[in-house]
Amino acid sequence: MKERYDFRELEAKWQEEWEKNLLYKVTERGDKPKYYALEMFPYPSGNLHMGHVRNYSIGDVVARFKTMQGYNVLHPMGWDAFGLPAENAAIKHGNVHPSEWTWSNINNMRRQLKAMGISYDWAREVATCHPDYYKWTQWLFLLLFKNGLAYKKKAAVNWCPSCATVLANEQVVDGACERCDTIVEKKDLEQWFFKITAYADRLLDDLQKLPGWPEKVKIMQQNWIGRSTGVEFNFTVENTGEDIPVFTTRHDTVFGATYLVLAPEHPLVEKLTAGTPHEAKVREFVQRVRQLKEMERTSADTEKEGIFIGAYAINPMNGEQVPIWTANYVLMDYGTGAVMGVPAHDQRDLDFSRKYSLPVRIVVQPLGEQLDPETLVTAYDEEGFMVNSGQFNGLPSEEAKERIADHMEQQQIGRRRINFRLRDWLISRQRYWGAPIPIVYCQGCGAVPVPEKDLPVELPLKVEFKPTGDSPLTTNPDFLNTTCPTCGKPAKRETDTMDTFVDSSWYFLRYCSPDAPEVYDQAKANYWMNVDQYIGGVEHAILHLMYSRFFVKVLYDLDWLDYEEPFQNLLTQGMVLKDGGKMSKSKGNTVSPEEIIAKYGADTARLFILFAAPPERDLEWSDQGVEGCFRFLNRVWRLVYNYVPQLEGVSLYQDEELDVEARNLRRALHAGVKKITDDITQRFNFNTGISAIMEMVNALYHYKDQVPQEQQYLPLVKEGLWLLTHVLAPFAPHITEEMWQALGGSGSIHQRPWPKFDPAALVQDQVTIVVQINGKVRDRVQVPANLSASEMEQEVMSMDRVIRLLAGKEVVKVIPVPDKLLNIVVK
RNA sequence: GCGGGUGUGGCGGAACUGGCAUACGCGCUGGACUUAGGAUCCAGUGGGGCAACUCUUGGGAGUUCGAAUCUCCCCACCCGCACCA
């Protein structure tokens, strides 16, 4: 028997062998269906963590399994390599350039990934910080620019003082920077935006085309896009006659408006108070509110506060005069920055009205109830029947909505309108380590796109890393100063770089043709896309996944791609926990993948992480669990090498007659293959798949130890070990390769077809039937399979135990479940 | 507050369309082999009871011959969103 399971030697050997033979290299081909398996590429922080190991182990099983099932599988890997940590390292240590830092991290992490034995086609590796890549990121910026989807505007933007850069709306979490938790400030800056709002409807509606996405992620995107349908109509300022447009989704309650509220930033607040006795107090209020941090301002817990500005407006529906207020709870950047206050039917308005003693008027009454405006504490925001609403009285509120909208449109008071919560995507970053925005500013010509032939606009190496709030690129005059591509006069380059989410919004397309002399080869992209299975953390539910969907839709519209959605199926893997909490450096509960691999090998690490929990659930790390998986692989190893000498020259099982023990073994083996296949195909339940493999191993051990050696049927054992190595191969690729070779297999096991189970082997001639009396299990009995209901009943009724238990009772009913169960109902 | 999820032995988790609850693994107990075992193998392992038996899937009700699974109410924890008019 071969010595022990020396995973160190064996894993290194096979990794080298696979690389030498280009085992995982793929090209487009017509003879097999394609399958694109993709895991979210990592930021090269320096070392793999367990979350990566889990992500890539899941992806590798999918890729290897699909390969064995006969698909032509694309399984690439790369690096999301631009971003702040590299630059912060440069600021902190002074002597290490972000480029150097990043590339050395990439080299280290590539080595770690290779040590995991994952089946990547490394020839397709991309790194977003490489000029060959960001050249095309810049090209895509220009494509959007030319199509009116990239524009510059001055806006109050989110500014992180610690990162010294602006942030996209999506990168602000609870009013703080998603990266460093610093409270975000508002700053008025000229910045570049992508017009993602132009795709709001499609980004929302097309979620329905993604049945292979988790409901949770779709709902998160849906909420983020936040479509609401309503009307926009004008109140008119009394005396001065200015229009104040308001947006509402509850136009059925328009007769219940008893006041109007403007956001503190609303231009009319200043205008209508100028020179009036209210001016000073209102200005003081507005300044106080504007000084509040974003978080305090927008939190629902913040007490509603406001002030009457001294003017009145006319409700166009009933000609009524209502006071105009300004208040902290109305936001300038949603809708029109002005809302009608309907206290009876909106809780916020009711709270506000009670505080400032504003009138409350019921205009929708629930069926069979009479709300009292004097005592109302909970606003009634459901459907009902119209009251106090002129010509609309008596209508159901839903119908009144339509009629009022019609009326407004006919009378040209207002119009139906859809509003989105989604904002345009702010992509400018005042940082160095990103793709430069390919724009030149010329005094005469304005913002001029860099011509395609001049791409990439390369990042200069020589800059100063100081977090000043200006891009470090401003410190390099050779970069900054250029000539206008249009008129040739001196001009300045844009010094901001792009948000790194731009880089990652299209990398899956570049993988299809990593060396293409254009953004990607259309034919190849159309061959490989969509990604059949995308796997990654749920933290990307909104940002990355929505931006990528946006990019793909733009490319689809511009005839660059035949597909409208990038990711057909999405699996969001759970976190890796230790001691009940997420593994993190600050908690000090991390486990190093590198150490685990050194101690037990990659096969054990992969097996454990797939066995410990289903992929979408959180996984509790257990050192003892790892130990158990290591023991299991050793157990498999001993089993195989115990038989290797005996199996020499033995042919594979071919349908011969088997004795009882052998038949039981064969049934267990084929039942195992069936279960693993189902578990992977139907729901990626690798944990139960692995448990089925363990049962196969247990069955083989049982046969080996319980049946005298001279009676063991070796052709069947050979079949068993063949099946075993094949189904284990996607999970533990190295050890199975080694054992396959030892068992006389030719070629790589990873290029073998996935085994089919033999339905004939599953047939049982005896089955165990559960005997229940009044639904309680009382006994079990062995009977021939396929008995009819009455035969079953006859068998059961003649059992001693059943006769005893039924003595003196009256049988009311007998419920038979063929080959499974018989329930006797008695009184 | 709204939305989504989870709740099963000492632990991680199984149970597919309602049909043997606790597969598989960890841990634990006992034994075998051994100079030794932290290697390996065998047996046992939800609770109560000497036993026949009985109780048990967060809690409570219901549907059903039969419920971890379906329906209703409640509780706990986790995640996401949160003044969006």
mmCIF file of C-alpha atoms in Angstrom, chain A residues 300 312 416 738 774:
data_model
loop_
_atom_site.group_PDB
_atom_site.id
_atom_site.type_symbol
_atom_site.label_atom_id
_atom_site.label_comp_id
_atom_site.label_asym_id
_atom_site.label_seq_id
_atom_site.Cartn_x
_atom_site.Cartn_y
_atom_site.Cartn_z
ATOM 1 C CA ALA A 300 -36.751 59.378 10.541
ATOM 2 C CA TYR A 312 -49.834 81.829 1.496
ATOM 3 C CA ARG A 416 -49.132 62.508 -14.128
ATOM 4 C CA GLU A 738 -3.808 11.133 -7.999
ATOM 5 C CA ASN A 774 -53.462 6.789 14.550
#
